[in-house]
Amino acid sequence: MSQSEATSRRPRSAAGLIAATVARRLGHGAFTLFVVSLVIFSLMSLMPGDFAKSILGQAATPETVAAFQREVGLDVPPVQRYVAWVGNVAHGDFGNSFVTSGAKKRAVADIIAPRLKNTMFLALITAALAVPLALGLGILTALKRNSFFDRAVNALTLTTISMPEFFMAYLLLMLFSTKLHWLPGLATVDAGDPFLEKLRRCTLPALTLTLVIVAHIMRMTRAAILNVLDDPYMEMARFKGITRARMVLRHALPNAWAPIANVVAFNLAYLIVGVVIVEVVFAYPGIGQLMVDAVSTRDIPVVQACSLIFAGVYVLLNLAADIASILSNPRLLFPR
Amino acid sequence: MTDLPAPHRRSRGERLRAKFAKAPYSARFGMVMLSLYIITALFAPVLAPYGEAEVIGKAFEPWSATHLLGTDQLGRDMAARIIYAARNSMGIAFLATVLSFVTGGLFGIVSALLGGWADQVLSRLVDALMAIPGLIFALMALSLFGPTVVNLIIIIAAIDATRVFRLTRAVALGVVSQDFVEAARLRGEGTLWIVTREILPHTLPPLITEFGLRYCFVFLTISALSFLGVGLQPPMADWGSMVRQNATLITYGNVTPLLPAAAIALLTVSVNFVVDWLLQITGGGRDGR
């Protein structure tokens, strides 16, 4: 490729370059979503042969089994079934629950909608609490590297990372609910509850989730900043004689945003896993608890829908992380 | 010149001992705790005062001389079950991790060695599987195949193998391009020989520390699944399910149900301390996760 070709193919503006990169990443994200839906669909198509029997009970006759398979759509070829399924999901139709099938069917979408709203509420509170706290702590420990404060926070976060979520949840429950009586131990909320009451009931679950993800974000923030501090231009900054605070905030932080944005989004995605357990501990009526119940009763359409939602959110958050790191990359903003 | 005594070179054992002597307190603590856990798991039937599923009293009896930690929701000895659970929880997590390293590691190395479309297909497949959160994937698979011990091990190992594949492939890619692999190829060695004799020894050090981290992760996932009631099934004792089954006691201010949870936490903290130290002395730069 000649020099003139190379220059003519390069987008002229920073905006053009960024748009092209983001567009490529979006395309990749869409492809991932497609593959994920395919994986979930194929896994669910692997339903063991005797599955209808185990749902309908041992007394199932061949006729009722056939009827069940027709109702679920197992008599249609897989490709056709996949296209129909994706089409329905796009319209918000996740099919009917197995458990309540029969005389009065319940649509999976109707079961999930209020639960999803509750989970989003919990996740939002947690994010609002955890992200600023973690970033602040990460920057502070990087500033005071190897100090007592740094070591203490480091040991503490290594400990909280290693703990199972339910241990943390029960410890907080025991302390704030059973011993101190400050907060309710059960987070049963209704759609009709006033906002403040909801907030009060969500405090313990949100606090548990916060403790879990703060440790990760804080450690990665610290590592990202320290990583930049080893670069030659940071040595230059030190030779110029500027203060450590200015070095970290003015020079290191802008170059560390990409990995930090990445880890924040990654941990918000991690909330998905944490949310399942925390919702069960505090009996919070969210989508995580719903999924666990559906797994126990082997209510496949509900499991499928929940998996798809969880995986979709996970993929989207990771996509957001990548786009954030593209946008925060100073090299992309000022192309040569 | 030849008469000079050879300079004393420290043997491998001596060097290891010197490293241990310099280990920070957190790592020493971790190693002692790990040994205790392994001893408990190996000698569970000797150490436990009662059988794993033996009903020896009323439900939720308080701590006493005969029942050190009281009894659980069905009247089984809590202390005995905590000891047996060490064997179940740790053993199953260990099997799953080993299985995931054997499959993930092998596929990772072969993928890096072969390159081309085989590598592309495997890598894209793993990317897709990793786009689904592990716990969610496990829940989905368990709802389909049912929660038996064998299913649990296979499902968890399969999920974890994707993560191992990624790491092994990345490490092996660096080794594959080295001259000695090329030399082995030109000598006419087979793929299996190259994988086991040339590449594996060079990818082993990072994989060993990764084993510790993955073990923690697998162990926590299995505990979480058991806690949710879809992991190890009764009457098998498991720390995760024991917490859930006795959780009602917590609302009365009784700490007994927290003990199995603390056992989980202490084990993973210990492993993390040791791995942290191993990473430091082997020069790996993994901070954070």
mmCIF file of N, CA and C in Angstrom, chain A residues 13-129:
data_model
loop_
_atom_site.group_PDB
_atom_site.id
_atom_site.type_symbol
_atom_site.label_atom_id
_atom_site.label_comp_id
_atom_site.label_asym_id
_atom_site.label_seq_id
_atom_site.Cartn_x
_atom_site.Cartn_y
_atom_site.Cartn_z
ATOM 1 N N SER A 13 -10.973 13.209 10.806
ATOM 2 C CA SER A 13 -11.199 13.815 12.112
ATOM 3 C C SER A 13 -11.133 12.774 13.224
ATOM 4 N N ALA A 14 -10.937 13.262 14.443
ATOM 5 C CA ALA A 14 -10.952 12.374 15.605
ATOM 6 C C ALA A 14 -12.328 11.734 15.743
ATOM 7 N N ALA A 15 -13.359 12.537 15.488
ATOM 8 C CA ALA A 15 -14.728 12.028 15.624
ATOM 9 C C ALA A 15 -14.964 10.862 14.676
ATOM 10 N N GLY A 16 -14.452 11.007 13.436
ATOM 11 C CA GLY A 16 -14.628 9.943 12.449
ATOM 12 C C GLY A 16 -13.958 8.662 12.896
ATOM 13 N N LEU A 17 -12.745 8.813 13.417
ATOM 14 C CA LEU A 17 -11.975 7.655 13.859
ATOM 15 C C LEU A 17 -12.690 6.944 15.004
ATOM 16 N N ILE A 18 -13.144 7.757 15.965
ATOM 17 C CA ILE A 18 -13.821 7.175 17.125
ATOM 18 C C ILE A 18 -15.108 6.489 16.694
ATOM 19 N N ALA A 19 -15.860 7.170 15.814
ATOM 20 C CA ALA A 19 -17.123 6.593 15.355
ATOM 21 C C ALA A 19 -16.887 5.249 14.685
ATOM 22 N N ALA A 20 -15.813 5.178 13.886
ATOM 23 C CA ALA A 20 -15.524 3.925 13.194
ATOM 24 C C ALA A 20 -15.180 2.820 14.188
ATOM 25 N N THR A 21 -14.357 3.158 15.189
ATOM 26 C CA THR A 21 -13.967 2.154 16.178
ATOM 27 C C THR A 21 -15.173 1.685 16.978
ATOM 28 N N VAL A 22 -15.996 2.665 17.410
ATOM 29 C CA VAL A 22 -17.175 2.325 18.203
ATOM 30 C C VAL A 22 -18.132 1.473 17.378
ATOM 31 N N ALA A 23 -18.305 1.838 16.104
ATOM 32 C CA ALA A 23 -19.220 1.089 15.245
ATOM 33 C C ALA A 23 -18.755 -0.356 15.105
ATOM 34 N N ARG A 24 -17.434 -0.531 14.955
ATOM 35 C CA ARG A 24 -16.903 -1.888 14.814
ATOM 36 C C ARG A 24 -17.176 -2.696 16.090
ATOM 37 N N ARG A 25 -16.978 -2.017 17.236
ATOM 38 C CA ARG A 25 -17.191 -2.685 18.524
ATOM 39 C C ARG A 25 -18.673 -3.038 18.726
ATOM 40 N N LEU A 26 -19.559 -2.136 18.280
ATOM 41 C CA LEU A 26 -20.996 -2.399 18.388
ATOM 42 C C LEU A 26 -21.370 -3.619 17.556
ATOM 43 N N GLY A 27 -20.791 -3.689 16.357
ATOM 44 C CA GLY A 27 -21.053 -4.839 15.490
ATOM 45 C C GLY A 27 -20.627 -6.133 16.169
ATOM 46 N N HIS A 28 -19.447 -6.077 16.787
ATOM 47 C CA HIS A 28 -18.935 -7.244 17.496
ATOM 48 C C HIS A 28 -19.868 -7.633 18.637
ATOM 49 N N GLY A 29 -20.379 -6.598 19.359
ATOM 50 C CA GLY A 29 -21.315 -6.843 20.461
ATOM 51 C C GLY A 29 -22.593 -7.511 19.980
ATOM 52 N N ALA A 30 -23.116 -7.021 18.859
ATOM 53 C CA ALA A 30 -24.339 -7.605 18.302
ATOM 54 C C ALA A 30 -24.106 -9.067 17.943
ATOM 55 N N PHE A 31 -22.927 -9.344 17.382
ATOM 56 C CA PHE A 31 -22.601 -10.716 17.017
ATOM 57 C C PHE A 31 -22.533 -11.603 18.275
ATOM 58 N N THR A 32 -21.893 -11.068 19.343
ATOM 59 C CA THR A 32 -21.796 -11.831 20.587
ATOM 60 C C THR A 32 -23.186 -12.157 21.128
ATOM 61 N N LEU A 33 -24.067 -11.148 21.106
ATOM 62 C CA LEU A 33 -25.439 -11.366 21.586
ATOM 63 C C LEU A 33 -26.104 -12.481 20.796
ATOM 64 N N PHE A 34 -25.893 -12.462 19.478
ATOM 65 C CA PHE A 34 -26.476 -13.492 18.624
ATOM 66 C C PHE A 34 -25.966 -14.874 19.026
ATOM 67 N N VAL A 35 -24.634 -14.976 19.215
ATOM 68 C CA VAL A 35 -24.054 -16.274 19.574
ATOM 69 C C VAL A 35 -24.556 -16.723 20.949
ATOM 70 N N VAL A 36 -24.648 -15.765 21.887
ATOM 71 C CA VAL A 36 -25.126 -16.110 23.222
ATOM 72 C C VAL A 36 -26.552 -16.657 23.153
ATOM 73 N N SER A 37 -27.395 -15.989 22.381
ATOM 74 C CA SER A 37 -28.781 -16.467 22.259
ATOM 75 C C SER A 37 -28.792 -17.857 21.644
ATOM 76 N N LEU A 38 -27.869 -18.099 20.707
ATOM 77 C CA LEU A 38 -27.770 -19.408 20.062
ATOM 78 C C LEU A 38 -27.337 -20.468 21.081
ATOM 79 N N VAL A 39 -26.358 -20.096 21.931
ATOM 80 C CA VAL A 39 -25.866 -21.054 22.941
ATOM 81 C C VAL A 39 -26.987 -21.415 23.910
ATOM 82 N N ILE A 40 -27.693 -20.375 24.402
ATOM 83 C CA ILE A 40 -28.775 -20.629 25.360
ATOM 84 C C ILE A 40 -29.860 -21.467 24.709
ATOM 85 N N PHE A 41 -30.180 -21.126 23.470
ATOM 86 C CA PHE A 41 -31.221 -21.877 22.771
ATOM 87 C C PHE A 41 -30.813 -23.334 22.573
ATOM 88 N N SER A 42 -29.565 -23.553 22.120
ATOM 89 C CA SER A 42 -29.140 -24.940 21.857
ATOM 90 C C SER A 42 -29.088 -25.740 23.142
ATOM 91 N N LEU A 43 -28.601 -25.095 24.223
ATOM 92 C CA LEU A 43 -28.513 -25.803 25.494
ATOM 93 C C LEU A 43 -29.898 -26.261 25.928
ATOM 94 N N MET A 44 -30.882 -25.351 25.749
ATOM 95 C CA MET A 44 -32.230 -25.696 26.163
ATOM 96 C C MET A 44 -32.832 -26.748 25.234
ATOM 97 N N SER A 45 -32.330 -26.836 23.991
ATOM 98 C CA SER A 45 -32.828 -27.859 23.077
ATOM 99 C C SER A 45 -32.239 -29.223 23.412
ATOM 100 N N LEU A 46 -31.209 -29.210 24.267
ATOM 101 C CA LEU A 46 -30.584 -30.471 24.662
ATOM 102 C C LEU A 46 -31.404 -31.197 25.717
ATOM 103 N N MET A 47 -32.558 -30.592 26.067
ATOM 104 C CA MET A 47 -33.411 -31.195 27.090
ATOM 105 C C MET A 47 -33.375 -32.711 26.995
ATOM 106 N N PRO A 48 -33.021 -33.372 28.072
ATOM 107 C CA PRO A 48 -32.980 -34.831 28.030
ATOM 108 C C PRO A 48 -34.315 -35.408 27.556
ATOM 109 N N GLY A 49 -34.247 -36.566 26.909
ATOM 110 C CA GLY A 49 -35.435 -37.149 26.300
ATOM 111 C C GLY A 49 -36.574 -37.367 27.280
ATOM 112 N N ASP A 50 -36.219 -37.690 28.518
ATOM 113 C CA ASP A 50 -37.270 -38.002 29.486
ATOM 114 C C ASP A 50 -37.761 -36.752 30.200
ATOM 115 N N PHE A 51 -37.379 -35.578 29.641
ATOM 116 C CA PHE A 51 -37.694 -34.352 30.376
ATOM 117 C C PHE A 51 -39.203 -34.148 30.522
ATOM 118 N N ALA A 52 -39.920 -34.385 29.422
ATOM 119 C CA ALA A 52 -41.375 -34.218 29.464
ATOM 120 C C ALA A 52 -41.965 -35.089 30.551
ATOM 121 N N LYS A 53 -41.430 -36.302 30.662
ATOM 122 C CA LYS A 53 -41.919 -37.236 31.663
ATOM 123 C C LYS A 53 -41.680 -36.697 33.070
ATOM 124 N N SER A 54 -40.477 -36.153 33.298
ATOM 125 C CA SER A 54 -40.172 -35.698 34.653
ATOM 126 C C SER A 54 -40.988 -34.460 35.000
ATOM 127 N N ILE A 55 -41.421 -33.699 33.976
ATOM 128 C CA ILE A 55 -42.284 -32.542 34.247
ATOM 129 C C ILE A 55 -43.714 -32.993 34.489
ATOM 130 N N LEU A 56 -44.162 -33.925 33.658
ATOM 131 C CA LEU A 56 -45.574 -34.330 33.715
ATOM 132 C C LEU A 56 -45.817 -35.404 34.765
ATOM 133 N N GLY A 57 -44.727 -35.953 35.314
ATOM 134 C CA GLY A 57 -44.901 -37.008 36.313
ATOM 135 C C GLY A 57 -44.826 -38.374 35.665
ATOM 136 N N GLN A 58 -44.671 -39.401 36.502
ATOM 137 C CA GLN A 58 -44.460 -40.755 35.994
ATOM 138 C C GLN A 58 -45.690 -41.288 35.261
ATOM 139 N N ALA A 59 -46.858 -40.738 35.574
ATOM 140 C CA ALA A 59 -48.088 -41.274 34.998
ATOM 141 C C ALA A 59 -48.343 -40.782 33.572
ATOM 142 N N ALA A 60 -47.382 -40.007 33.024
ATOM 143 C CA ALA A 60 -47.619 -39.414 31.713
ATOM 144 C C ALA A 60 -47.796 -40.484 30.633
ATOM 145 N N THR A 61 -48.848 -40.365 29.846
ATOM 146 C CA THR A 61 -49.062 -41.284 28.729
ATOM 147 C C THR A 61 -48.319 -40.742 27.516
ATOM 148 N N PRO A 62 -48.059 -41.597 26.523
ATOM 149 C CA PRO A 62 -47.402 -41.104 25.301
ATOM 150 C C PRO A 62 -48.151 -39.925 24.683
ATOM 151 N N GLU A 63 -49.499 -39.938 24.821
ATOM 152 C CA GLU A 63 -50.284 -38.853 24.202
ATOM 153 C C GLU A 63 -49.988 -37.515 24.892
ATOM 154 N N THR A 64 -49.979 -37.526 26.255
ATOM 155 C CA THR A 64 -49.746 -36.257 26.955
ATOM 156 C C THR A 64 -48.321 -35.758 26.710
ATOM 157 N N VAL A 65 -47.362 -36.720 26.611
ATOM 158 C CA VAL A 65 -45.984 -36.317 26.317
ATOM 159 C C VAL A 65 -45.926 -35.643 24.952
ATOM 160 N N ALA A 66 -46.607 -36.254 23.962
ATOM 161 C CA ALA A 66 -46.618 -35.684 22.609
ATOM 162 C C ALA A 66 -47.276 -34.306 22.629
ATOM 163 N N ALA A 67 -48.358 -34.185 23.397
ATOM 164 C CA ALA A 67 -49.068 -32.904 23.476
ATOM 165 C C ALA A 67 -48.158 -31.837 24.089
ATOM 166 N N PHE A 68 -47.414 -32.250 25.122
ATOM 167 C CA PHE A 68 -46.494 -31.320 25.790
ATOM 168 C C PHE A 68 -45.423 -30.855 24.813
ATOM 169 N N GLN A 69 -44.895 -31.823 24.036
ATOM 170 C CA GLN A 69 -43.831 -31.462 23.104
ATOM 171 C C GLN A 69 -44.349 -30.541 22.005
ATOM 172 N N ARG A 70 -45.631 -30.749 21.623
ATOM 173 C CA ARG A 70 -46.214 -29.880 20.609
ATOM 174 C C ARG A 70 -46.376 -28.474 21.173
ATOM 175 N N GLU A 71 -46.816 -28.423 22.439
ATOM 176 C CA GLU A 71 -47.059 -27.127 23.070
ATOM 177 C C GLU A 71 -45.747 -26.339 23.184
ATOM 178 N N VAL A 72 -44.663 -27.039 23.577
ATOM 179 C CA VAL A 72 -43.371 -26.378 23.709
ATOM 180 C C VAL A 72 -42.751 -26.130 22.337
ATOM 181 N N GLY A 73 -43.236 -26.839 21.325
ATOM 182 C CA GLY A 73 -42.751 -26.611 19.974
ATOM 183 C C GLY A 73 -41.624 -27.543 19.595
ATOM 184 N N LEU A 74 -41.498 -28.671 20.318
ATOM 185 C CA LEU A 74 -40.388 -29.577 20.055
ATOM 186 C C LEU A 74 -40.575 -30.369 18.751
ATOM 187 N N ASP A 75 -41.784 -30.280 18.136
ATOM 188 C CA ASP A 75 -42.007 -31.051 16.916
ATOM 189 C C ASP A 75 -41.570 -30.281 15.666
ATOM 190 N N VAL A 76 -41.108 -29.024 15.865
ATOM 191 C CA VAL A 76 -40.679 -28.202 14.726
ATOM 192 C C VAL A 76 -39.152 -28.318 14.596
ATOM 193 N N PRO A 77 -38.610 -28.237 13.362
ATOM 194 C CA PRO A 77 -37.145 -28.291 13.214
ATOM 195 C C PRO A 77 -36.457 -27.163 13.973
ATOM 196 N N PRO A 78 -35.230 -27.409 14.499
ATOM 197 C CA PRO A 78 -34.543 -26.455 15.383
ATOM 198 C C PRO A 78 -34.360 -25.059 14.785
ATOM 199 N N VAL A 79 -33.951 -24.977 13.521
ATOM 200 C CA VAL A 79 -33.669 -23.663 12.943
ATOM 201 C C VAL A 79 -34.932 -22.807 12.952
ATOM 202 N N GLN A 80 -36.034 -23.417 12.532
ATOM 203 C CA GLN A 80 -37.322 -22.728 12.490
ATOM 204 C C GLN A 80 -37.716 -22.285 13.906
ATOM 205 N N ARG A 81 -37.452 -23.201 14.873
ATOM 206 C CA ARG A 81 -37.808 -22.928 16.255
ATOM 207 C C ARG A 81 -36.991 -21.755 16.783
ATOM 208 N N TYR A 82 -35.689 -21.722 16.406
ATOM 209 C CA TYR A 82 -34.819 -20.650 16.874
ATOM 210 C C TYR A 82 -35.298 -19.306 16.349
ATOM 211 N N VAL A 83 -35.625 -19.265 15.042
ATOM 212 C CA VAL A 83 -36.071 -18.005 14.430
ATOM 213 C C VAL A 83 -37.351 -17.517 15.108
ATOM 214 N N ALA A 84 -38.279 -18.457 15.327
ATOM 215 C CA ALA A 84 -39.541 -18.090 15.982
ATOM 216 C C ALA A 84 -39.283 -17.572 17.390
ATOM 217 N N TRP A 85 -38.368 -18.251 18.096
ATOM 218 C CA TRP A 85 -38.063 -17.885 19.492
ATOM 219 C C TRP A 85 -37.471 -16.485 19.562
ATOM 220 N N VAL A 86 -36.472 -16.223 18.680
ATOM 221 C CA VAL A 86 -35.835 -14.901 18.687
ATOM 222 C C VAL A 86 -36.859 -13.820 18.337
ATOM 223 N N GLY A 87 -37.717 -14.124 17.338
ATOM 224 C CA GLY A 87 -38.756 -13.169 16.955
ATOM 225 C C GLY A 87 -39.668 -12.843 18.123
ATOM 226 N N ASN A 88 -40.101 -13.880 18.841
ATOM 227 C CA ASN A 88 -40.981 -13.671 19.994
ATOM 228 C C ASN A 88 -40.287 -12.881 21.090
ATOM 229 N N VAL A 89 -39.019 -13.236 21.375
ATOM 230 C CA VAL A 89 -38.279 -12.544 22.435
ATOM 231 C C VAL A 89 -38.150 -11.060 22.098
ATOM 232 N N ALA A 90 -37.910 -10.773 20.813
ATOM 233 C CA ALA A 90 -37.790 -9.381 20.390
ATOM 234 C C ALA A 90 -39.079 -8.619 20.679
ATOM 235 N N HIS A 91 -40.222 -9.321 20.684
ATOM 236 C CA HIS A 91 -41.495 -8.684 21.010
ATOM 237 C C HIS A 91 -41.791 -8.740 22.502
ATOM 238 N N GLY A 92 -40.844 -9.245 23.288
ATOM 239 C CA GLY A 92 -41.067 -9.354 24.720
ATOM 240 C C GLY A 92 -41.895 -10.570 25.093
ATOM 241 N N ASP A 93 -42.001 -11.548 24.181
ATOM 242 C CA ASP A 93 -42.783 -12.749 24.476
ATOM 243 C C ASP A 93 -41.818 -13.897 24.748
ATOM 244 N N PHE A 94 -41.741 -14.332 26.007
ATOM 245 C CA PHE A 94 -40.817 -15.391 26.384
ATOM 246 C C PHE A 94 -41.530 -16.735 26.511
ATOM 247 N N GLY A 95 -42.750 -16.830 26.016
ATOM 248 C CA GLY A 95 -43.477 -18.091 26.130
ATOM 249 C C GLY A 95 -44.184 -18.200 27.475
ATOM 250 N N ASN A 96 -44.692 -19.407 27.776
ATOM 251 C CA ASN A 96 -45.425 -19.610 29.019
ATOM 252 C C ASN A 96 -44.619 -20.452 29.997
ATOM 253 N N SER A 97 -44.854 -20.179 31.280
ATOM 254 C CA SER A 97 -44.185 -20.939 32.323
ATOM 255 C C SER A 97 -44.674 -22.383 32.317
ATOM 256 N N PHE A 98 -43.797 -23.342 32.571
ATOM 257 C CA PHE A 98 -44.191 -24.749 32.653
ATOM 258 C C PHE A 98 -45.052 -25.001 33.870
ATOM 259 N N VAL A 99 -44.641 -24.420 34.978
ATOM 260 C CA VAL A 99 -45.227 -24.776 36.273
ATOM 261 C C VAL A 99 -46.709 -24.447 36.317
ATOM 262 N N THR A 100 -47.089 -23.306 35.761
ATOM 263 C CA THR A 100 -48.483 -22.916 35.846
ATOM 264 C C THR A 100 -49.231 -23.260 34.559
ATOM 265 N N SER A 101 -48.591 -24.080 33.685
ATOM 266 C CA SER A 101 -49.286 -24.411 32.449
ATOM 267 C C SER A 101 -50.496 -25.290 32.772
ATOM 268 N N GLY A 102 -51.376 -25.400 31.809
ATOM 269 C CA GLY A 102 -52.614 -26.131 32.069
ATOM 270 C C GLY A 102 -53.771 -25.176 31.962
ATOM 271 N N ALA A 103 -54.644 -25.213 32.958
ATOM 272 C CA ALA A 103 -55.857 -24.406 32.902
ATOM 273 C C ALA A 103 -55.524 -22.915 32.819
ATOM 274 N N LYS A 104 -54.711 -22.423 33.773
ATOM 275 C CA LYS A 104 -54.373 -20.999 33.709
ATOM 276 C C LYS A 104 -52.872 -20.840 33.479
ATOM 277 N N LYS A 105 -52.543 -20.468 32.247
ATOM 278 C CA LYS A 105 -51.145 -20.280 31.876
ATOM 279 C C LYS A 105 -50.697 -18.886 32.288
ATOM 280 N N ARG A 106 -49.433 -18.821 32.704
ATOM 281 C CA ARG A 106 -48.870 -17.500 32.989
ATOM 282 C C ARG A 106 -47.741 -17.228 32.024
ATOM 283 N N ALA A 107 -47.772 -16.041 31.431
ATOM 284 C CA ALA A 107 -46.709 -15.687 30.500
ATOM 285 C C ALA A 107 -45.441 -15.399 31.299
ATOM 286 N N VAL A 108 -44.307 -15.890 30.808
ATOM 287 C CA VAL A 108 -43.033 -15.683 31.491
ATOM 288 C C VAL A 108 -42.752 -14.186 31.627
ATOM 289 N N ALA A 109 -43.074 -13.433 30.583
ATOM 290 C CA ALA A 109 -42.806 -11.994 30.593
ATOM 291 C C ALA A 109 -43.518 -11.306 31.761
ATOM 292 N N ASP A 110 -44.770 -11.757 32.052
ATOM 293 C CA ASP A 110 -45.523 -11.142 33.149
ATOM 294 C C ASP A 110 -44.909 -11.467 34.499
ATOM 295 N N ILE A 111 -44.323 -12.666 34.606
ATOM 296 C CA ILE A 111 -43.689 -13.052 35.871
ATOM 297 C C ILE A 111 -42.417 -12.243 36.069
ATOM 298 N N ILE A 112 -41.690 -12.055 34.972
ATOM 299 C CA ILE A 112 -40.360 -11.452 35.079
ATOM 300 C C ILE A 112 -40.404 -9.932 35.261
ATOM 301 N N ALA A 113 -41.324 -9.257 34.556
ATOM 302 C CA ALA A 113 -41.300 -7.787 34.502
ATOM 303 C C ALA A 113 -41.168 -7.104 35.873
ATOM 304 N N PRO A 114 -42.060 -7.384 36.857
ATOM 305 C CA PRO A 114 -41.921 -6.673 38.135
ATOM 306 C C PRO A 114 -40.628 -7.024 38.859
ATOM 307 N N ARG A 115 -40.201 -8.286 38.716
ATOM 308 C CA ARG A 115 -38.975 -8.740 39.372
ATOM 309 C C ARG A 115 -37.765 -8.032 38.796
ATOM 310 N N LEU A 116 -37.771 -7.871 37.487
ATOM 311 C CA LEU A 116 -36.652 -7.218 36.814
ATOM 312 C C LEU A 116 -36.518 -5.784 37.309
ATOM 313 N N LYS A 117 -37.691 -5.137 37.495
ATOM 314 C CA LYS A 117 -37.685 -3.758 37.968
ATOM 315 C C LYS A 117 -37.036 -3.678 39.354
ATOM 316 N N ASN A 118 -37.391 -4.624 40.233
ATOM 317 C CA ASN A 118 -36.804 -4.644 41.578
ATOM 318 C C ASN A 118 -35.296 -4.822 41.533
ATOM 319 N N THR A 119 -34.851 -5.763 40.693
ATOM 320 C CA THR A 119 -33.414 -6.030 40.612
ATOM 321 C C THR A 119 -32.661 -4.809 40.089
ATOM 322 N N MET A 120 -33.249 -4.141 39.068
ATOM 323 C CA MET A 120 -32.608 -2.943 38.533
ATOM 324 C C MET A 120 -32.461 -1.889 39.626
ATOM 325 N N PHE A 121 -33.497 -1.750 40.450
ATOM 326 C CA PHE A 121 -33.489 -0.782 41.542
ATOM 327 C C PHE A 121 -32.318 -1.069 42.480
ATOM 328 N N LEU A 122 -32.200 -2.344 42.879
ATOM 329 C CA LEU A 122 -31.131 -2.754 43.781
ATOM 330 C C LEU A 122 -29.760 -2.504 43.153
ATOM 331 N N ALA A 123 -29.625 -2.864 41.879
ATOM 332 C CA ALA A 123 -28.341 -2.713 41.200
ATOM 333 C C ALA A 123 -27.963 -1.233 41.095
ATOM 334 N N LEU A 124 -28.955 -0.386 40.817
ATOM 335 C CA LEU A 124 -28.685 1.052 40.686
ATOM 336 C C LEU A 124 -28.187 1.637 42.005
ATOM 337 N N ILE A 125 -28.876 1.282 43.107
ATOM 338 C CA ILE A 125 -28.444 1.784 44.418
ATOM 339 C C ILE A 125 -27.019 1.341 44.695
ATOM 340 N N THR A 126 -26.752 0.057 44.440
ATOM 341 C CA THR A 126 -25.417 -0.473 44.699
ATOM 342 C C THR A 126 -24.360 0.264 43.887
ATOM 343 N N ALA A 127 -24.653 0.459 42.593
ATOM 344 C CA ALA A 127 -23.676 1.131 41.731
ATOM 345 C C ALA A 127 -23.420 2.549 42.222
ATOM 346 N N ALA A 128 -24.483 3.259 42.597
ATOM 347 C CA ALA A 128 -24.352 4.641 43.047
ATOM 348 C C ALA A 128 -23.507 4.723 44.308
ATOM 349 N N LEU A 129 -23.583 3.672 45.128
ATOM 350 C CA LEU A 129 -22.830 3.639 46.382
ATOM 351 C C LEU A 129 -21.397 3.172 46.150
#
